[in-house]
C-alpha cells in the first residue's frame, strides 16, 4: 500500500521507517496538516494517516478525498472531533483512532508527580533557593507503602496506576461505576466518598463528562485529609480550579500534581508571552507543593511508536477491506 502521513513530527520518523521496513508498505511523510491546501498531496496514495488539532469542517475536503479514491482516515490520536463524521460517512470514508496507546505513560507520570510531592521536593527546592538547607521537621515525608491511594476511574489508565501503587505496597481504593474484574487483584472497590475521605493520594482517571465535571470541588476538598495530595492526569475540568486554589491556600490538602488544567487550551502546547498565561496557572505554579506539567503525561517513546504503528496498521486493515476495532461508529 502507498500511504500519506500528514503532520509528521521528527520523533515519529524512525517509527514510520521501521514500520515500512517491517510491513513492506510505502509511507510519504509530510510535515503539513491536512487542509484545503494540502489535500491534493493525497493524490495517488491509497490511504491517509493524520494527527492534528485543526478541524476538518469543510465538506468539500471529504468530497475531494473520495474523488481521489481515499477510503479511510487513520487518526494518530484519541479525539476525532476534528472530523465531520457525517461528511466522512456520506463519502464512504472510514475513520479510525488510537484509543489506547500507552496507559503506562500516563500512569507513571501520575506516580512520578505523587512521589515528588510526597517527598516535599518542591518545598526543599524553594527553601534551598533562599540558602536554607536545614532538615526541617515540617518537611518530614511519608513512604508509599504506608499510604492509601484512591483511584477515581478504573479504566485503562486508572488500572495501570493501581497496579503500580499496589506493586509499591500501597493500599489502593477505587471508585468506578463499572466494575472490572481484571483489576480485582490490585484494588478494593468502594464508593466515591470513601475513596475521597481515605486517600493519601487521590488520583483522577475518568473522562470529562457532564457527570464528572467539577467532581472534585469545595465539598470534596473539605472531605479530603489535610495531608492528602490530589493528582489529576485526566482532564482539567474534573477539578474546580478556584476551589483547588482555595483548598491549597487554606491547607485543606497538602498539594497537587496536575498535568491538565481547566483553561489549558489557550497556552499548553504553545509558546506564549507572560500576559497570555492565565492567573490560575500563575497562582498554582508559584506554590512549591504544586506541580504543573503541560499535558505531557502521554509523551513517551512508547506512546509515539504505538500511535504511529496502530494508525498505520489500521489504515492497511481498512484498505484490505477488513474491520479494525478502532473504527469510529458513524
Ligand atoms: P477509560 O475509558 O479506559 O477509563 C475511564 C474510566 O472512567 C472507565 O472505567 C469509566 O467507567 C470510568 N468512569 C466514568 N465515569 C465515572 C465516574 N463518574 N466516576 C468514576 N469513574 C468513572 O479511559 P482511559 O484510557 O483510562 O483514560 C482516562 C482519561 O485520561 C481520559 O478520558 C483522558 O481524559 C485522560 N488522558 C490523559 C492523558 C494525558 O496525557 N494527561 C492522555 C490520555 C488520556
Short mmCIF file of C-alpha atoms and ligand atoms in Angstrom, two decimals:
data_model
loop_
_atom_site.label_atom_id
_atom_site.label_comp_id
_atom_site.label_asym_id
_atom_site.label_seq_id
_atom_site.Cartn_x
_atom_site.Cartn_y
_atom_site.Cartn_z
CA UNK A 1 0.00 0.00 0.00
CA UNK A 2 1.01 3.63 -0.55
CA UNK A 3 0.06 5.86 2.37
CA UNK A 4 0.46 9.55 3.02
CA UNK A 5 1.07 10.70 6.56
CA UNK A 6 0.27 14.32 7.45
CA UNK A 7 1.77 16.44 10.31
CA UNK A 8 4.70 14.09 10.80
CA UNK A 9 6.95 15.09 13.69
CA UNK A 10 10.66 14.28 13.74
CA UNK A 11 10.12 11.95 16.71
CA UNK A 12 7.73 9.84 14.63
CA UNK A 13 10.02 9.33 11.64
CA UNK A 14 12.15 6.42 12.96
CA UNK A 15 8.97 4.52 13.88
CA UNK A 16 7.47 5.13 10.44
CA UNK A 17 10.68 3.96 8.78
CA UNK A 18 10.80 0.84 10.97
CA UNK A 19 7.14 0.11 10.14
CA UNK A 20 7.62 0.47 6.38
CA UNK A 21 10.65 -1.85 6.55
CA UNK A 22 8.69 -4.41 8.59
CA UNK A 23 5.49 -4.36 6.52
CA UNK A 24 6.75 -3.52 3.02
CA UNK A 25 4.29 -0.63 2.65
CA UNK A 26 5.29 2.86 1.44
CA UNK A 27 4.68 5.97 3.51
CA UNK A 28 5.13 9.51 2.23
CA UNK A 29 5.75 11.75 5.27
CA UNK A 30 4.76 15.42 5.10
CA UNK A 31 5.01 17.96 7.91
CA UNK A 32 1.91 19.97 6.92
CA UNK A 33 -1.51 19.16 8.40
CA UNK A 34 -4.34 18.05 6.15
CA UNK A 35 -6.32 21.07 4.92
CA UNK A 36 -7.77 22.63 1.78
CA UNK A 37 -4.27 23.47 0.51
CA UNK A 38 -2.60 20.13 1.26
CA UNK A 39 -5.41 17.71 0.37
CA UNK A 40 -4.05 17.47 -3.19
CA UNK A 41 -0.91 15.80 -1.80
CA UNK A 42 -3.05 12.68 -1.19
CA UNK A 43 -3.50 12.21 -4.96
CA UNK A 44 -2.03 8.87 -6.00
CA UNK A 45 -1.99 7.40 -2.48
CA UNK A 46 -4.19 4.59 -1.18
CA UNK A 47 -4.60 5.80 2.40
CA UNK A 48 -4.10 8.64 4.86
CA UNK A 49 -2.79 8.96 8.44
CA UNK A 50 -3.01 12.27 10.32
CA UNK A 51 -2.64 13.90 13.71
CA UNK A 52 -3.76 17.49 14.17
CA UNK A 53 -5.92 19.81 16.23
CA UNK A 54 -7.12 21.91 13.26
CA UNK A 55 -10.71 20.97 12.43
CA UNK A 56 -11.63 19.49 9.06
CA UNK A 57 -15.03 21.12 8.86
CA UNK A 58 -15.31 21.81 5.14
CA UNK A 59 -17.40 19.08 3.46
CA UNK A 60 -15.63 19.75 0.15
CA UNK A 61 -12.40 18.30 1.55
CA UNK A 62 -14.07 14.90 2.07
CA UNK A 63 -15.50 15.03 -1.47
CA UNK A 64 -12.01 15.75 -2.82
CA UNK A 65 -10.53 12.85 -0.84
CA UNK A 66 -13.27 10.49 -2.06
CA UNK A 67 -12.75 11.64 -5.66
CA UNK A 68 -9.06 10.65 -5.27
CA UNK A 69 -10.16 7.19 -4.10
CA UNK A 70 -9.32 7.73 -0.41
CA UNK A 71 -11.43 5.33 1.68
CA UNK A 72 -10.05 5.88 5.16
CA UNK A 73 -8.53 8.44 7.52
CA UNK A 74 -6.40 6.97 10.32
CA UNK A 75 -6.04 9.47 13.19
CA UNK A 76 -2.87 9.07 15.26
CA UNK A 77 -4.71 10.30 18.35
CA UNK A 78 -7.72 9.61 20.55
CA UNK A 79 -10.02 12.53 19.73
CA UNK A 80 -11.98 12.52 16.48
CA UNK A 81 -13.84 15.80 16.99
CA UNK A 82 -11.75 17.41 14.21
CA UNK A 83 -13.68 15.35 11.64
CA UNK A 84 -17.11 15.96 10.13
CA UNK A 85 -18.20 12.36 10.60
CA UNK A 86 -21.39 12.86 8.60
CA UNK A 87 -19.30 14.04 5.65
CA UNK A 88 -16.99 11.04 6.11
CA UNK A 89 -19.97 8.69 6.03
CA UNK A 90 -21.52 10.43 3.03
CA UNK A 91 -18.24 10.00 1.13
CA UNK A 92 -17.62 6.40 2.20
CA UNK A 93 -14.59 7.32 4.31
CA UNK A 94 -13.90 5.19 7.41
CA UNK A 95 -12.20 6.95 10.34
CA UNK A 96 -10.04 5.13 12.87
CA UNK A 97 -8.39 6.47 16.02
CA UNK A 98 -5.86 5.18 18.58
CA UNK A 99 -7.88 4.99 21.82
CA UNK A 100 -5.21 3.13 23.79
CA UNK A 101 -1.57 3.88 23.04
CA UNK A 102 0.17 3.62 26.41
CA UNK A 103 -1.80 3.72 29.67
CA UNK A 104 1.51 3.18 31.48
CA UNK A 105 2.85 6.51 30.18
CA UNK A 106 0.11 8.46 31.94
CA UNK A 107 0.08 6.20 34.99
CA UNK A 108 3.84 6.61 35.51
CA UNK A 109 3.61 10.40 35.21
CA UNK A 110 0.93 10.45 37.91
CA UNK A 111 3.01 8.27 40.22
CA UNK A 112 6.13 10.35 39.49
CA UNK A 113 4.32 13.55 40.43
CA UNK A 114 2.89 11.96 43.58
CA UNK A 115 6.37 10.83 44.70
CA UNK A 116 7.88 14.26 44.01
CA UNK A 117 5.15 15.86 46.11
CA UNK A 118 5.23 13.27 48.88
CA UNK A 119 8.98 13.77 49.37
CA UNK A 120 8.40 17.55 49.52
CA UNK A 121 11.00 18.16 46.79
CA UNK A 122 9.48 21.43 45.56
CA UNK A 123 9.38 22.77 49.09
CA UNK A 124 13.02 21.82 49.75
CA UNK A 125 13.99 23.38 46.42
CA UNK A 126 12.24 26.63 47.28
CA UNK A 127 13.98 26.84 50.67
CA UNK A 128 17.38 25.94 49.20
CA UNK A 129 16.99 28.73 46.65
CA UNK A 130 16.97 31.07 49.68
CA UNK A 131 20.05 29.44 51.23
CA UNK A 132 18.01 27.32 53.66
CA UNK A 133 19.45 23.79 53.66
CA UNK A 134 18.06 22.78 57.07
CA UNK A 135 16.32 19.44 57.82
CA UNK A 136 13.03 20.98 58.85
CA UNK A 137 10.60 18.85 60.85
CA UNK A 138 7.70 20.31 58.89
CA UNK A 139 9.06 18.64 55.74
CA UNK A 140 9.18 15.06 57.01
CA UNK A 141 7.86 12.73 54.27
CA UNK A 142 5.83 9.56 54.07
CA UNK A 143 6.65 6.32 52.30
CA UNK A 144 4.17 5.00 49.78
CA UNK A 145 3.77 1.52 51.27
CA UNK A 146 2.26 3.11 54.38
CA UNK A 147 -0.32 5.06 52.40
CA UNK A 148 -3.77 4.65 50.92
CA UNK A 149 -4.15 5.60 47.30
CA UNK A 150 -7.59 6.48 45.90
CA UNK A 151 -8.24 5.99 42.21
CA UNK A 152 -11.33 7.59 40.69
CA UNK A 153 -11.98 5.99 37.30
CA UNK A 154 -10.53 2.50 37.00
CA UNK A 155 -10.19 2.15 33.23
CA UNK A 156 -7.02 1.60 31.23
CA UNK A 157 -5.02 4.40 32.87
CA UNK A 158 -6.57 4.14 36.34
CA UNK A 159 -5.97 0.37 36.21
CA UNK A 160 -2.31 0.79 35.21
CA UNK A 161 -1.92 3.37 38.01
CA UNK A 162 -3.47 0.99 40.55
CA UNK A 163 -1.06 -1.78 39.52
CA UNK A 164 1.98 0.45 40.08
CA UNK A 165 0.83 1.65 43.51
CA UNK A 166 -0.06 -1.90 44.52
CA UNK A 167 3.43 -3.03 43.45
CA UNK A 168 4.86 -0.26 45.67
CA UNK A 169 2.94 -1.68 48.62
CA UNK A 170 0.17 0.90 48.98
CA UNK A 171 -3.41 0.09 49.84
CA UNK A 172 -5.48 1.02 46.78
CA UNK A 173 -9.14 2.03 46.98
CA UNK A 174 -11.13 2.75 43.85
CA UNK A 175 -14.44 4.11 42.69
CA UNK A 176 -15.71 3.37 39.21
CA UNK A 177 -19.39 2.81 38.39
CA UNK A 178 -18.42 -0.03 36.06
CA UNK A 179 -16.76 -3.00 37.73
CA UNK A 180 -13.78 -4.61 36.02
CA UNK A 181 -12.73 -8.00 37.36
CA UNK A 182 -9.28 -7.56 35.79
CA UNK A 183 -8.33 -5.03 38.47
CA UNK A 184 -9.59 -7.05 41.43
CA UNK A 185 -6.07 -8.14 42.45
CA UNK A 186 -4.95 -4.52 42.78
CA UNK A 187 -7.82 -2.57 44.30
CA UNK A 188 -10.65 -2.59 46.75
CA UNK A 189 -13.74 -1.16 45.06
CA UNK A 190 -15.74 1.20 47.22
CA UNK A 191 -17.93 4.31 46.92
CA UNK A 192 -16.77 7.74 45.80
CA UNK A 193 -16.91 9.46 49.21
CA UNK A 194 -14.97 6.66 50.93
CA UNK A 195 -12.20 6.98 48.34
CA UNK A 196 -12.07 10.78 48.69
CA UNK A 197 -12.05 10.68 52.51
CA UNK A 198 -9.44 7.95 52.93
CA UNK A 199 -6.95 8.70 50.18
CA UNK A 200 -3.49 9.99 50.99
CA UNK A 201 -3.02 10.28 47.23
CA UNK A 202 -6.21 10.88 45.23
CA UNK A 203 -5.63 10.12 41.55
CA UNK A 204 -8.24 11.04 38.90
CA UNK A 205 -8.63 8.97 35.74
CA UNK A 206 -12.17 9.49 34.43
CA UNK A 207 -13.17 11.03 31.12
CA UNK A 208 -14.67 14.52 31.18
CA UNK A 209 -18.44 14.03 31.12
CA UNK A 210 -21.33 16.10 32.50
CA UNK A 211 -21.29 13.65 35.42
CA UNK A 212 -17.56 14.07 36.11
CA UNK A 213 -17.10 17.82 35.53
CA UNK A 214 -16.14 19.51 38.83
CA UNK A 215 -16.24 16.13 40.60
CA UNK A 216 -13.54 17.49 42.92
CA UNK A 217 -14.67 20.88 44.27
CA UNK A 218 -15.03 22.59 47.66
CA UNK A 219 -17.10 19.81 49.35
CA UNK A 220 -14.57 17.14 48.29
CA UNK A 221 -11.58 19.23 49.41
CA UNK A 222 -13.27 19.53 52.81
CA UNK A 223 -13.71 15.74 52.90
CA UNK A 224 -10.08 15.03 51.93
CA UNK A 225 -7.34 14.56 54.53
CA UNK A 226 -5.34 17.75 55.02
CA UNK A 227 -2.23 15.60 54.37
CA UNK A 228 -3.59 14.33 51.03
CA UNK A 229 -2.29 15.04 47.53
CA UNK A 230 -4.57 15.42 44.52
CA UNK A 231 -3.22 14.05 41.24
CA UNK A 232 -5.07 14.95 38.04
CA UNK A 233 -3.70 13.34 34.89
CA UNK A 234 -7.11 13.18 33.18
CA UNK A 235 -8.93 16.40 32.32
CA UNK A 236 -8.62 19.83 33.96
CA UNK A 237 -12.35 20.36 34.29
CA UNK A 238 -12.73 17.37 36.61
CA UNK A 239 -11.44 19.76 39.27
CA UNK A 240 -12.84 23.17 40.17
CA UNK A 241 -9.67 25.25 39.87
CA UNK A 242 -10.82 28.15 42.07
CA UNK A 243 -11.78 25.68 44.81
CA UNK A 244 -8.45 23.88 44.41
CA UNK A 245 -6.53 27.13 44.86
CA UNK A 246 -8.60 27.95 47.98
CA UNK A 247 -8.07 24.43 49.36
CA UNK A 248 -4.31 24.77 48.88
CA UNK A 249 -4.22 28.28 50.36
CA UNK A 250 -6.30 27.10 53.35
CA UNK A 251 -4.18 23.95 53.75
CA UNK A 252 -7.20 21.68 53.32
CA UNK A 253 -4.94 19.42 51.24
CA UNK A 254 -1.15 19.05 51.17
CA UNK A 255 -0.55 19.62 47.48
CA UNK A 256 -1.45 18.80 43.90
CA UNK A 257 0.09 17.29 40.78
CA UNK A 258 -1.65 18.45 37.61
CA UNK A 259 -0.99 17.51 34.00
CA UNK A 260 -4.22 19.17 32.94
CA UNK A 261 -5.92 22.46 33.79
CA UNK A 262 -9.45 23.65 33.05
CA UNK A 263 -8.25 26.53 30.83
CA UNK A 264 -5.22 24.80 29.34
CA UNK A 265 -6.07 25.04 25.62
CA UNK A 266 -5.07 28.71 25.44
CA UNK A 267 -1.45 28.01 26.43
CA UNK A 268 -0.49 24.33 26.84
CA UNK A 269 1.45 23.12 23.82
CA UNK A 270 2.19 26.73 22.77
CA UNK A 271 4.91 29.34 23.19
CA UNK A 272 3.15 32.30 24.81
CA UNK A 273 4.05 35.62 26.40
CA UNK A 274 3.62 36.21 30.14
CA UNK A 275 0.40 38.22 29.70
CA UNK A 276 -1.18 35.26 27.86
CA UNK A 277 -0.65 32.93 30.82
CA UNK A 278 -3.82 32.61 32.92
CA UNK A 279 -3.73 33.83 36.54
CA UNK A 280 -4.87 30.43 37.85
CA UNK A 281 -1.78 28.80 36.40
CA UNK A 282 0.46 31.54 37.82
CA UNK A 283 -1.01 31.06 41.30
CA UNK A 284 -0.62 27.28 41.15
CA UNK A 285 2.86 27.33 39.66
CA UNK A 286 4.05 29.65 42.43
CA UNK A 287 3.16 27.08 45.10
CA UNK A 288 6.08 24.76 45.97
CA UNK A 289 3.64 21.97 46.88
CA UNK A 290 2.06 22.03 43.41
CA UNK A 291 3.45 20.55 40.22
CA UNK A 292 2.01 21.51 36.85
CA UNK A 293 3.05 19.90 33.57
CA UNK A 294 1.59 20.97 30.19
CA UNK A 295 -0.49 17.87 29.31
CA UNK A 296 2.57 15.76 28.57
CA UNK A 297 1.85 12.62 30.57
CA UNK A 298 1.39 10.73 27.29
CA UNK A 299 4.68 11.93 25.80
CA UNK A 300 6.87 8.83 25.79
CA UNK A 301 8.64 6.90 23.04
CA UNK A 302 6.20 4.00 23.58
CA UNK A 303 3.21 6.29 23.05
CA UNK A 304 4.66 7.79 19.87
CA UNK A 305 5.59 4.36 18.47
CA UNK A 306 2.16 2.95 19.25
CA UNK A 307 0.29 5.92 17.78
CA UNK A 308 2.30 5.56 14.56
CA UNK A 309 2.08 1.76 14.31
CA UNK A 310 -1.55 1.38 15.35
CA UNK A 311 -2.70 4.10 12.95
CA UNK A 312 -0.72 2.72 10.00
CA UNK A 313 -1.80 -0.88 10.72
CA UNK A 314 -5.43 0.30 10.85
CA UNK A 315 -5.06 2.16 7.55
CA UNK A 316 -3.86 -1.06 5.88
CA UNK A 317 -6.54 -3.17 7.59
CA UNK A 318 -9.30 -0.91 6.27
CA UNK A 319 -7.75 -0.72 2.81
CA UNK A 320 -7.66 -4.54 2.71
CA UNK A 321 -11.42 -4.49 3.31
CA UNK A 322 -11.18 -5.81 6.86
CA UNK A 323 -12.51 -4.32 10.10
CA UNK A 324 -10.48 -2.62 12.82
CA UNK A 325 -11.67 -2.38 16.42
CA UNK A 326 -10.58 1.27 16.26
CA UNK A 327 -13.17 2.20 13.61
CA UNK A 328 -15.31 5.15 14.71
CA UNK A 329 -19.02 4.37 14.63
CA UNK A 330 -20.78 6.82 12.33
P1 LIG B 1 -11.03 4.50 30.05
O1 LIG B 1 -12.25 4.73 29.24
O2 LIG B 1 -10.25 3.25 29.87
O3 LIG B 1 -11.37 4.65 31.62
C1 LIG B 1 -12.18 5.63 32.15
C2 LIG B 1 -12.91 5.02 33.33
O4 LIG B 1 -13.63 6.05 33.99
C3 LIG B 1 -13.93 3.95 32.93
O5 LIG B 1 -13.65 2.73 33.61
C4 LIG B 1 -15.26 4.53 33.36
O6 LIG B 1 -16.18 3.55 33.82
C5 LIG B 1 -14.83 5.46 34.48
N1 LIG B 1 -15.80 6.47 34.83
C6 LIG B 1 -16.70 7.10 34.04
N2 LIG B 1 -17.45 7.94 34.77
C7 LIG B 1 -17.01 7.85 36.05
C8 LIG B 1 -17.38 8.47 37.28
N3 LIG B 1 -18.38 9.37 37.34
N4 LIG B 1 -16.70 8.14 38.40
C9 LIG B 1 -15.69 7.23 38.36
N5 LIG B 1 -15.31 6.60 37.24
C10 LIG B 1 -15.95 6.91 36.09
O7 LIG B 1 -10.10 5.77 29.77
P2 LIG B 1 -8.52 5.86 29.98
O8 LIG B 1 -7.84 5.46 28.73
O9 LIG B 1 -8.17 5.21 31.25
O10 LIG B 1 -8.37 7.44 30.10
C11 LIG B 1 -8.89 8.15 31.22
C12 LIG B 1 -8.75 9.64 30.95
O11 LIG B 1 -7.36 10.03 30.95
C13 LIG B 1 -9.20 10.05 29.54
O12 LIG B 1 -10.58 10.21 29.47
C14 LIG B 1 -8.48 11.33 29.34
O13 LIG B 1 -9.28 12.36 29.87
C15 LIG B 1 -7.22 11.20 30.17
N6 LIG B 1 -5.97 11.13 29.40
C16 LIG B 1 -4.96 11.99 29.73
C17 LIG B 1 -3.76 11.95 29.03
C18 LIG B 1 -2.61 12.86 29.38
O14 LIG B 1 -1.64 12.94 28.63
N7 LIG B 1 -2.65 13.55 30.50
C19 LIG B 1 -3.61 11.03 27.99
C20 LIG B 1 -4.64 10.16 27.69
C21 LIG B 1 -5.82 10.21 28.40
#
